[in-house]
């Protein structure tokens, strides 16, 4: 499938450039390049293009692991969607810090970034690139296109499902853009191909668009747990709606907590379940088959032989290994000695590194809890959450030890339980008993018994914010959570925030990332976010 994807996509890219220049002329390439219609003569091409849309989350270009990148201007490994998104969501918070001096990367944790930050710029570009791909998929799968190509009925039925999945992926991408940047350039398949300056959509209007898209496909996408692993289903749509509504007060000024209860309840009733496996099994090389996958609603999938990139899980696993850590125990051939955590995360766990809570996955040997020098890997506890070994300790499929099999759980049921509980506390309705039961199911797995259970009196917003960190750290939720709780910029403090060892508050405008200065210089329709 990946080879087919590459052939179709390269041919199709040529067509995109041709279409952008040909205006209304009826042109055909003079050489042997494929036209768009010829590219789709093979029935499998539609699914191959859909696979490219999913691969946009995990891969960085047309040749793995590197060599033909989707984007230029930054090292290809850094330009990967998941690697960038993870960095925006984690390095800017109390959960992660990096010791490298690559460009302006340390400005993320310090919260001193500017509109010239190359990592923020490339995240922005990656989001818009993903939207552009999805828009083109939608253009190439209209009824009129399928009629002209004589696509037969059974394949058309499949393509309609593919279109729902593509719209989900676009809604996900626009949600990330809305969450990170607020008011962004807005383009859909209704806009023309070619050079034009997109209009800027306001954050609240983008919220409305994403909500409508998800509601439109809710009953058209494949039912929960009926799609292939790694592809979106109805529960993924409900999960994204829950995320949208949970943060609606940030995005629009109006809370939608009752809707959070409605849609998390749908997810909870859709057949996903918390595995009896230990918590750590969720983050291993066989997390697609070891039983823990029963909880994972939408993963970004990786395969050490077929999805090779220096971003994604390659980055998250390799960069977290250093000091006295033995790379082979993590299923890799070496550590990149970059990522650690701060004392703030460690102190979320009673007993810290010796906590009875099995989620306290820290490597402490040779590491200090406190950080005096951010560049020194052994300062700050290392995190051993993600590993490229299976439940028996056997390394993943790539014999070189470079590229992991471990999938990234973008959406999982534990998050749904925590969202339900938060929405209940925020007045969205629901049941106190259910909220406590859901949290205790997670804590019983973490402690191995009922010793960590809570009661309704413990169910406060402060507790939920901490519990979300304990359960979901390093899963790319923390920045959004801290903003929703008012703890990201001008309130919360953690080590090296503000670029001082003890931490300091920063200005509230940093709740949004800046639009890149390079784009502002080109697109006169854009206005910069306040403060930049």
Coordinates of C-alpha atoms in Angstrom, one line a residue:
X1 CA 0.0 0.0 0.0
X2 CA 2.8 2.5 0.8
X3 CA 4.5 1.8 -2.5
X4 CA 1.1 2.4 -4.3
X5 CA 0.6 5.5 -2.2
X6 CA 4.0 6.9 -3.3
X7 CA 3.4 6.3 -7.0
X8 CA -0.1 7.8 -6.9
X9 CA 0.9 10.8 -4.8
X10 CA 4.0 11.8 -6.9
X11 CA 1.9 11.6 -10.0
X12 CA -0.8 13.5 -8.4
X13 CA 1.5 16.2 -7.2
X14 CA 2.6 16.9 -10.8
X15 CA -1.1 17.3 -11.7
X16 CA -1.6 19.7 -8.8
X17 CA 1.1 22.0 -10.2
X18 CA -0.2 21.6 -13.7
X19 CA -3.8 22.5 -12.7
X20 CA -2.5 25.6 -10.8
X21 CA -1.1 27.0 -14.1
X22 CA -3.4 25.8 -16.8
X23 CA -6.4 28.1 -16.1
X24 CA -9.3 26.9 -18.4
X25 CA -7.1 25.4 -21.1
X26 CA -7.6 21.7 -22.0
X27 CA -3.9 20.7 -21.6
X28 CA -2.3 17.2 -21.5
X29 CA 1.3 16.6 -20.5
X30 CA 3.6 16.0 -23.4
X31 CA 5.6 13.4 -21.6
X32 CA 4.5 10.3 -19.7
X33 CA 3.3 12.1 -16.6
X34 CA -0.1 11.0 -15.3
X35 CA -3.1 13.2 -15.3
X36 CA -5.4 13.2 -12.3
X37 CA -7.9 11.0 -14.0
X38 CA -5.2 8.6 -15.1
X39 CA -3.8 8.5 -11.6
X40 CA -7.2 7.2 -10.4
X41 CA -7.7 4.5 -13.1
X42 CA -6.4 2.0 -10.5
X43 CA -9.3 1.4 -8.0
X44 CA -6.8 1.1 -5.1
X45 CA -5.6 4.7 -5.8
X46 CA -8.4 6.2 -3.7
X47 CA -7.5 4.2 -0.6
X48 CA -3.8 4.9 -1.3
X49 CA -4.5 8.7 -1.3
X50 CA -6.5 8.2 2.0
X51 CA -3.4 6.4 3.4
X52 CA -1.3 9.5 2.5
X53 CA -3.7 11.6 4.6
X54 CA -3.2 9.4 7.6
X55 CA 0.6 9.2 6.9
X56 CA 0.7 13.0 7.1
X57 CA 0.5 12.5 10.8
X58 CA 3.4 10.1 11.1
X59 CA 5.7 10.6 8.1
X60 CA 7.8 13.6 7.0
X61 CA 8.1 13.1 3.2
X62 CA 7.9 10.8 0.2
X63 CA 10.9 8.7 1.1
X64 CA 11.4 7.1 4.5
X65 CA 13.1 8.0 6.7
X66 CA 14.4 11.1 4.9
X67 CA 15.4 12.5 1.5
X68 CA 12.3 13.9 -0.1
X69 CA 10.6 16.0 2.5
X70 CA 7.0 17.4 2.3
X71 CA 8.3 20.8 3.7
X72 CA 11.6 22.7 3.4
X73 CA 13.2 25.2 5.8
X74 CA 13.8 22.8 8.7
X75 CA 15.5 19.5 9.2
X76 CA 13.1 16.9 7.9
X77 CA 13.0 15.0 11.2
X78 CA 11.9 18.1 13.0
X79 CA 9.2 18.8 10.4
X80 CA 7.1 15.7 11.2
X81 CA 3.5 16.5 12.3
X82 CA 3.5 14.5 15.5
X83 CA 7.0 15.6 16.5
X84 CA 6.0 19.3 16.1
X85 CA 2.6 18.9 17.7
X86 CA 4.1 17.0 20.6
X87 CA 6.7 19.7 21.0
X88 CA 4.1 22.5 21.0
X89 CA 1.9 20.6 23.6
X90 CA 4.6 19.3 25.9
X91 CA 7.9 21.3 25.7
X92 CA 5.9 24.4 26.5
X93 CA 4.7 23.0 29.8
X94 CA 5.8 21.4 33.1
X95 CA 5.8 17.9 31.6
X96 CA 8.8 18.1 29.3
X97 CA 12.1 20.0 28.8
X98 CA 14.8 19.4 26.2
X99 CA 18.5 19.8 26.5
X100 CA 19.4 20.5 22.9
X101 CA 20.5 23.8 21.4
X102 CA 19.0 23.4 18.0
X103 CA 17.9 26.8 16.8
X104 CA 15.2 28.3 19.0
X105 CA 13.9 25.0 20.5
X106 CA 14.7 26.0 24.1
X107 CA 12.4 29.0 23.7
X108 CA 9.4 26.7 23.7
X109 CA 9.9 25.6 27.4
X110 CA 11.1 29.1 28.4
X111 CA 8.0 30.6 26.7
X112 CA 10.1 33.3 25.1
X113 CA 9.3 32.4 21.5
X114 CA 8.8 35.0 18.8
X115 CA 7.0 35.0 15.4
X116 CA 10.3 34.0 13.9
X117 CA 10.5 30.7 15.8
X118 CA 11.2 28.0 13.2
X119 CA 9.5 25.2 15.0
X120 CA 6.3 27.2 15.4
X121 CA 6.5 28.3 11.8
X122 CA 6.9 24.7 10.6
X123 CA 4.0 23.5 12.8
X124 CA 1.9 26.1 11.1
X125 CA 3.1 25.0 7.7
X126 CA 2.5 21.4 8.4
X127 CA -1.1 22.1 9.4
X128 CA -1.8 24.0 6.3
X129 CA -0.1 21.4 4.1
X130 CA -2.2 18.6 5.7
X131 CA -5.4 20.7 5.0
X132 CA -4.3 21.2 1.4
X133 CA -3.9 17.5 0.8
X134 CA -7.3 16.7 2.3
X135 CA -8.9 19.4 0.3
X136 CA -7.5 17.9 -2.9
X137 CA -8.7 14.4 -1.9
X138 CA -12.2 15.9 -1.5
X139 CA -12.0 17.6 -5.0
X140 CA -11.0 14.3 -6.6
X141 CA -13.8 12.2 -5.0
X142 CA -16.9 14.3 -5.9
X143 CA -19.8 12.6 -7.5
X144 CA -19.1 14.4 -10.8
X145 CA -15.5 13.1 -10.8
X146 CA -16.5 9.6 -10.0
X147 CA -19.2 9.7 -12.7
X148 CA -16.7 10.9 -15.3
X149 CA -14.4 8.1 -14.4
X150 CA -17.1 5.5 -14.4
X151 CA -16.4 4.3 -10.9
X152 CA -18.6 1.3 -10.1
X153 CA -21.1 1.2 -7.2
X154 CA -19.2 -0.8 -4.6
X155 CA -16.1 1.3 -4.9
X156 CA -18.2 4.4 -4.7
X157 CA -19.6 3.2 -1.4
X158 CA -16.1 2.8 0.0
X159 CA -15.1 6.2 -1.3
X160 CA -18.0 7.8 0.5
X161 CA -16.6 6.3 3.8
X162 CA -13.1 7.5 2.8
X163 CA -14.5 11.0 2.4
X164 CA -15.9 10.9 5.9
X165 CA -12.5 9.9 7.3
X166 CA -10.8 12.6 5.3
X167 CA -13.2 15.2 6.7
X168 CA -12.5 13.9 10.2
X169 CA -8.7 14.3 9.6
X170 CA -9.3 17.9 8.3
X171 CA -11.4 18.7 11.4
X172 CA -8.6 17.3 13.6
X173 CA -6.1 19.4 11.8
X174 CA -8.2 22.6 12.0
X175 CA -8.8 21.9 15.7
X176 CA -5.0 21.8 16.2
X177 CA -4.7 25.0 14.2
X178 CA -7.5 26.7 16.2
X179 CA -6.1 25.5 19.5
X180 CA -2.5 26.6 18.7
X181 CA -2.9 29.7 16.6
X182 CA -6.5 30.9 16.9
X183 CA -7.3 32.8 13.8
X184 CA -5.7 31.1 10.8
X185 CA -5.9 31.0 7.0
X186 CA -9.0 29.1 5.9
X187 CA -9.3 27.0 2.8
X188 CA -11.6 24.1 1.8
X189 CA -12.1 22.1 -1.4
X190 CA -14.5 24.9 -2.6
X191 CA -11.5 27.3 -3.0
X192 CA -9.6 27.3 -6.3
X193 CA -6.4 25.5 -6.9
X194 CA -3.5 27.8 -7.5
X195 CA -2.0 31.0 -6.1
X196 CA -4.3 33.1 -4.0
X197 CA -4.2 34.7 -0.6
X198 CA -6.5 32.8 1.8
X199 CA -8.8 34.8 4.0
X200 CA -8.3 34.6 7.8
X201 CA -11.0 32.9 9.8
X202 CA -11.8 34.0 13.3
X203 CA -11.4 31.3 16.0
X204 CA -15.0 31.2 17.0
X205 CA -16.1 30.8 13.3
X206 CA -13.5 28.0 12.9
X207 CA -15.0 26.3 15.9
X208 CA -18.4 26.4 14.2
X209 CA -17.0 25.0 11.0
X210 CA -15.2 22.1 12.8
X211 CA -18.3 21.3 14.8
X212 CA -20.5 21.3 11.7
X213 CA -18.1 19.1 9.8
X214 CA -18.0 16.5 12.6
X215 CA -21.8 16.6 13.1
X216 CA -22.2 16.1 9.3
X217 CA -20.1 13.0 9.2
X218 CA -21.2 11.6 12.6
X219 CA -23.6 9.1 11.1
X220 CA -21.8 8.5 7.8
X221 CA -18.4 7.4 9.1
X222 CA -17.8 3.7 9.9
X223 CA -19.4 2.7 13.2
X224 CA -17.3 2.5 16.4
X225 CA -14.8 -0.4 16.5
X226 CA -15.8 -1.5 13.0
X227 CA -13.0 0.2 11.0
X228 CA -9.4 -1.0 10.5
X229 CA -7.1 -0.3 13.4
X230 CA -5.5 3.1 13.0
X231 CA -8.4 4.5 11.0
X232 CA -11.0 6.9 12.3
X233 CA -14.5 5.6 13.3
X234 CA -17.6 7.1 14.8
X235 CA -16.1 7.1 18.3
X236 CA -13.2 9.2 17.0
X237 CA -15.7 11.7 15.8
X238 CA -17.4 11.8 19.1
X239 CA -14.1 12.1 20.9
X240 CA -13.1 15.1 18.8
X241 CA -16.4 16.7 19.4
X242 CA -15.9 16.1 23.2
X243 CA -12.5 17.8 22.9
X244 CA -14.0 20.7 21.0
X245 CA -16.8 21.2 23.5
X246 CA -14.5 20.8 26.6
X247 CA -12.4 23.8 25.3
X248 CA -15.3 25.8 23.9
X249 CA -15.1 28.4 26.6
X250 CA -11.5 29.1 25.6
X251 CA -12.3 29.2 21.9
X252 CA -15.6 31.0 21.9
X253 CA -16.2 32.4 25.4
X254 CA -19.2 30.1 26.0
X255 CA -19.0 26.8 27.9
X256 CA -20.4 23.6 26.3
X257 CA -20.0 21.2 29.2
X258 CA -23.4 19.6 28.8
X259 CA -22.3 18.6 25.3
X260 CA -19.1 17.1 26.7
X261 CA -21.3 14.9 28.9
X262 CA -23.4 13.9 25.8
X263 CA -20.5 13.0 23.6
X264 CA -18.2 11.4 26.2
X265 CA -21.2 9.2 27.1
X266 CA -21.5 8.1 23.5
X267 CA -17.8 7.2 23.4
X268 CA -18.0 5.4 26.7
X269 CA -20.9 3.3 25.4
X270 CA -19.3 2.5 22.0
X271 CA -17.4 -0.6 23.0
X272 CA -13.9 0.6 23.8
X273 CA -12.7 -0.6 27.2
X274 CA -9.9 -0.2 29.7
X275 CA -7.7 -3.3 29.5
X276 CA -6.7 -5.3 32.5
X277 CA -3.1 -5.0 31.3
X278 CA -0.7 -2.8 33.3
X279 CA -0.7 0.8 32.4
X280 CA 2.8 0.6 30.9
X281 CA 1.6 -1.8 28.2
X282 CA -0.2 1.0 26.5
X283 CA 3.1 2.5 25.4
X284 CA 5.0 -0.6 24.1
X285 CA 5.9 -1.8 20.6
X286 CA 3.0 -4.2 20.5
X287 CA 0.4 -1.8 21.8
X288 CA -1.7 -2.6 18.7
X289 CA -2.0 -6.3 19.7
X290 CA -1.2 -6.8 23.4
X291 CA -4.7 -6.1 24.6
X292 CA -4.2 -2.5 25.4
X293 CA -5.5 -1.5 22.0
X294 CA -9.1 -2.0 23.4
X295 CA -8.7 1.5 25.0
X296 CA -7.2 3.3 22.0
X297 CA -9.8 5.2 20.0
X298 CA -7.5 6.9 17.5
X299 CA -3.8 6.1 17.3
X300 CA -1.1 7.5 15.1
X301 CA 0.4 4.2 13.9
X302 CA 4.1 3.4 13.4
X303 CA 5.9 0.4 12.0
X304 CA 9.7 0.1 12.2
X305 CA 9.9 -1.3 8.7
X306 CA 7.2 0.6 6.9
X307 CA 6.8 4.0 8.5
X308 CA 10.3 5.3 8.9
X309 CA 10.9 8.8 10.0
X310 CA 13.1 10.8 12.4
X311 CA 10.0 12.4 13.8
X312 CA 7.1 10.8 15.6
X313 CA 7.8 8.0 17.9
X314 CA 11.4 7.8 16.7
X315 CA 11.9 11.2 18.3
X316 CA 9.8 10.6 21.4
X317 CA 11.6 7.3 22.3
X318 CA 15.2 8.0 21.2
X319 CA 15.3 11.6 22.6
X320 CA 14.2 10.4 26.0
X321 CA 17.1 7.9 26.4
X322 CA 20.4 9.0 27.9
X323 CA 22.6 8.9 31.0
X324 CA 22.6 5.5 32.6
X325 CA 19.6 4.3 30.6
X326 CA 20.4 1.1 28.6
X327 CA 19.1 1.7 25.0
X328 CA 18.4 -2.0 24.4
X329 CA 15.9 -2.0 27.2
X330 CA 14.0 0.6 25.2
X331 CA 14.3 -1.3 21.9
X332 CA 16.6 1.3 20.2
X333 CA 20.2 1.4 19.2
X334 CA 21.1 4.5 21.1
X335 CA 19.8 7.5 23.0
X336 CA 19.6 11.1 21.8
X337 CA 19.8 12.4 25.4
X338 CA 17.4 15.3 25.1
X339 CA 14.0 14.9 26.7
X340 CA 13.4 14.9 30.5
X341 CA 10.7 16.2 32.8
X342 CA 10.6 18.8 35.6
X343 CA 10.1 18.3 39.3
X344 CA 6.5 19.6 38.9
X345 CA 5.4 16.5 37.1
X346 CA 7.4 14.2 39.5
X347 CA 5.7 15.8 42.5
X348 CA 2.2 15.1 41.1
X349 CA 2.8 11.5 42.3
X350 CA 2.6 10.8 46.1
X351 CA 6.0 9.3 46.9
X352 CA 7.3 10.7 43.6
X353 CA 9.6 8.2 41.8
X354 CA 8.8 5.6 44.5
X355 CA 5.1 6.1 44.2
X356 CA 2.7 3.2 44.5
X357 CA 1.0 4.8 41.5
X358 CA 2.3 2.6 38.5
X359 CA 2.0 5.6 36.2
X360 CA 5.1 7.2 37.7
X361 CA 7.4 5.9 34.9
X362 CA 10.6 7.8 35.8
X363 CA 14.2 6.8 35.4
X364 CA 16.1 8.2 38.4
X365 CA 19.5 6.4 38.4
X366 CA 22.1 9.0 37.9
X367 CA 19.5 11.7 37.4
X368 CA 18.7 14.6 39.7
X369 CA 15.2 15.8 40.2
X370 CA 16.1 19.5 40.0
X371 CA 17.6 21.2 36.9
X372 CA 20.3 23.7 37.2
X373 CA 21.5 23.4 33.6
X374 CA 18.9 22.6 31.0
X375 CA 21.5 21.3 28.6
X376 CA 22.7 18.5 31.0
X377 CA 20.6 15.3 30.4
X378 CA 21.2 13.9 33.9
X379 CA 19.5 16.9 35.4
X380 CA 15.8 16.3 35.6
X381 CA 14.3 12.8 35.8
X382 CA 14.1 10.8 32.6
X383 CA 10.8 9.5 31.4
X384 CA 10.5 5.8 30.5
X385 CA 6.9 5.8 29.4
X386 CA 7.3 5.0 25.7
X387 CA 9.5 2.0 24.7
X388 CA 10.1 0.0 21.5
X389 CA 9.9 -3.4 23.1
X390 CA 6.9 -5.7 23.5
X391 CA 5.5 -7.1 26.8
X392 CA 8.3 -9.7 26.8
X393 CA 11.0 -7.2 26.3
X394 CA 11.6 -8.1 22.7
X395 CA 12.6 -5.2 20.5
X396 CA 10.5 -4.0 17.6
X397 CA 10.7 -5.1 14.0
X398 CA 13.4 -2.8 12.7
X399 CA 16.7 -4.8 13.1
X400 CA 18.8 -1.6 13.0
X401 CA 17.0 -0.3 16.2
X402 CA 16.4 3.1 14.6
X403 CA 12.6 3.1 14.0
X404 CA 10.0 1.9 16.5
X405 CA 6.7 0.0 16.2
X406 CA 5.1 1.8 19.1
X407 CA 1.9 3.6 18.2
X408 CA 1.0 7.0 19.6
X409 CA -2.4 7.0 21.4
X410 CA -3.8 10.4 20.3
X411 CA -7.2 9.6 21.7
X412 CA -7.9 6.9 24.3
X413 CA -10.7 6.0 26.7
X414 CA -8.9 7.1 29.8
X415 CA -9.1 10.7 28.5
X416 CA -12.8 10.3 27.9
X417 CA -13.3 9.3 31.5
X418 CA -11.4 12.3 32.7
X419 CA -13.3 14.7 30.4
X420 CA -16.6 13.3 31.6
X421 CA -15.5 13.9 35.2
X422 CA -14.3 17.4 34.5
X423 CA -17.5 18.4 32.7
X424 CA -19.5 17.1 35.6
X425 CA -17.5 19.3 38.0
X426 CA -17.9 22.3 35.7
X427 CA -21.7 21.9 35.9
X428 CA -22.4 20.1 32.6
X429 CA -24.6 17.5 34.3
X430 CA -24.0 13.8 34.3
X431 CA -23.6 11.7 37.4
X432 CA -21.2 12.1 40.3
X433 CA -21.2 8.4 40.9
X434 CA -20.2 7.7 37.3
X435 CA -17.5 10.3 37.4
X436 CA -16.0 8.7 40.5
X437 CA -16.3 5.2 39.1
X438 CA -14.5 6.2 35.9
X439 CA -11.6 7.8 37.7
X440 CA -11.3 4.9 40.1
X441 CA -11.2 2.5 37.2
X442 CA -8.0 4.3 36.1
X443 CA -6.6 4.6 39.5
X444 CA -7.2 0.9 40.3
X445 CA -5.2 0.0 37.2
X446 CA -2.4 2.4 38.3
X447 CA -2.2 1.1 41.9
X448 CA -3.1 -2.5 41.2
X449 CA -5.8 -2.4 43.9
X450 CA -8.3 0.0 45.4
X451 CA -5.8 1.8 47.7
X452 CA -5.7 4.8 45.4
X453 CA -9.5 5.2 45.0
X454 CA -11.2 8.5 45.6
X455 CA -14.7 9.6 46.6
X456 CA -16.9 12.5 45.5
X457 CA -15.3 14.9 48.0
X458 CA -12.0 14.5 46.1
X459 CA -13.6 15.4 42.8
X460 CA -12.4 19.0 42.4
X461 CA -10.9 20.8 39.4
X462 CA -7.5 20.9 41.0
X463 CA -7.6 17.2 41.4
X464 CA -8.7 16.6 37.8
X465 CA -5.9 18.8 36.4
X466 CA -3.4 16.8 38.4
X467 CA -5.0 13.5 37.5
X468 CA -4.9 14.3 33.8
X469 CA -1.2 14.9 34.1
X470 CA -0.6 11.7 36.0
X471 CA -2.6 9.6 33.5
X472 CA -1.8 11.5 30.2
X473 CA 1.6 13.0 30.6
X474 CA 3.7 13.1 27.3
X475 CA 0.5 12.3 25.3
X476 CA 0.3 15.9 23.9
X477 CA -2.6 17.2 26.0
X478 CA -0.8 19.3 28.6
X479 CA -0.6 22.8 27.0
X480 CA -4.4 22.7 26.1
X481 CA -5.2 21.5 29.6
X482 CA -3.2 24.2 31.3
X483 CA -4.8 26.9 29.2
X484 CA -8.3 25.6 30.0
X485 CA -7.5 25.7 33.7
X486 CA -5.8 29.1 33.5
X487 CA -2.4 27.8 34.5
X488 CA -0.4 28.1 31.3
X489 CA 1.0 31.6 31.1
X490 CA 0.2 34.3 33.6
X491 CA -0.6 31.9 36.5
X492 CA 1.2 28.6 36.6
X493 CA 4.9 28.3 37.5
X494 CA 7.4 25.5 36.9
X495 CA 11.1 25.1 36.6
X496 CA 12.7 27.1 33.7
X497 CA 9.4 28.6 32.6
X498 CA 10.3 32.3 31.8
X499 CA 13.9 31.1 31.3
X500 CA 14.7 31.2 35.0
X501 CA 15.5 28.1 37.2
X502 CA 12.7 28.6 39.7
X503 CA 10.2 29.5 37.0
X504 CA 8.2 32.6 36.4
X505 CA 4.8 33.6 35.0
X506 CA 4.7 34.9 31.4
X507 CA 2.2 37.1 29.6
X508 CA -1.3 35.8 28.8
X509 CA -0.9 36.5 25.1
X510 CA 1.3 33.3 25.0
X511 CA -1.9 31.2 25.3
X512 CA -1.8 31.5 21.5
X513 CA 1.2 30.9 19.3
X514 CA 2.2 33.7 16.9
X515 CA 1.4 33.5 13.2
X516 CA 4.8 33.1 11.4
X517 CA 6.3 36.4 10.4
X518 CA 7.1 34.9 7.0
X519 CA 3.4 34.2 6.3
X520 CA 2.4 37.7 7.5
X521 CA 4.8 39.2 5.0
X522 CA 3.1 37.4 2.1
X523 CA -0.6 37.2 3.0
X524 CA -2.0 40.7 3.6
X525 CA -5.3 39.2 4.7
X526 CA -3.7 38.1 8.0
X527 CA -3.5 39.9 11.3
X528 CA -1.0 38.9 13.9
X529 CA -2.2 37.6 17.3
X530 CA -2.0 40.1 20.1
X531 CA 1.3 40.6 21.8
X532 CA 3.6 39.5 18.9

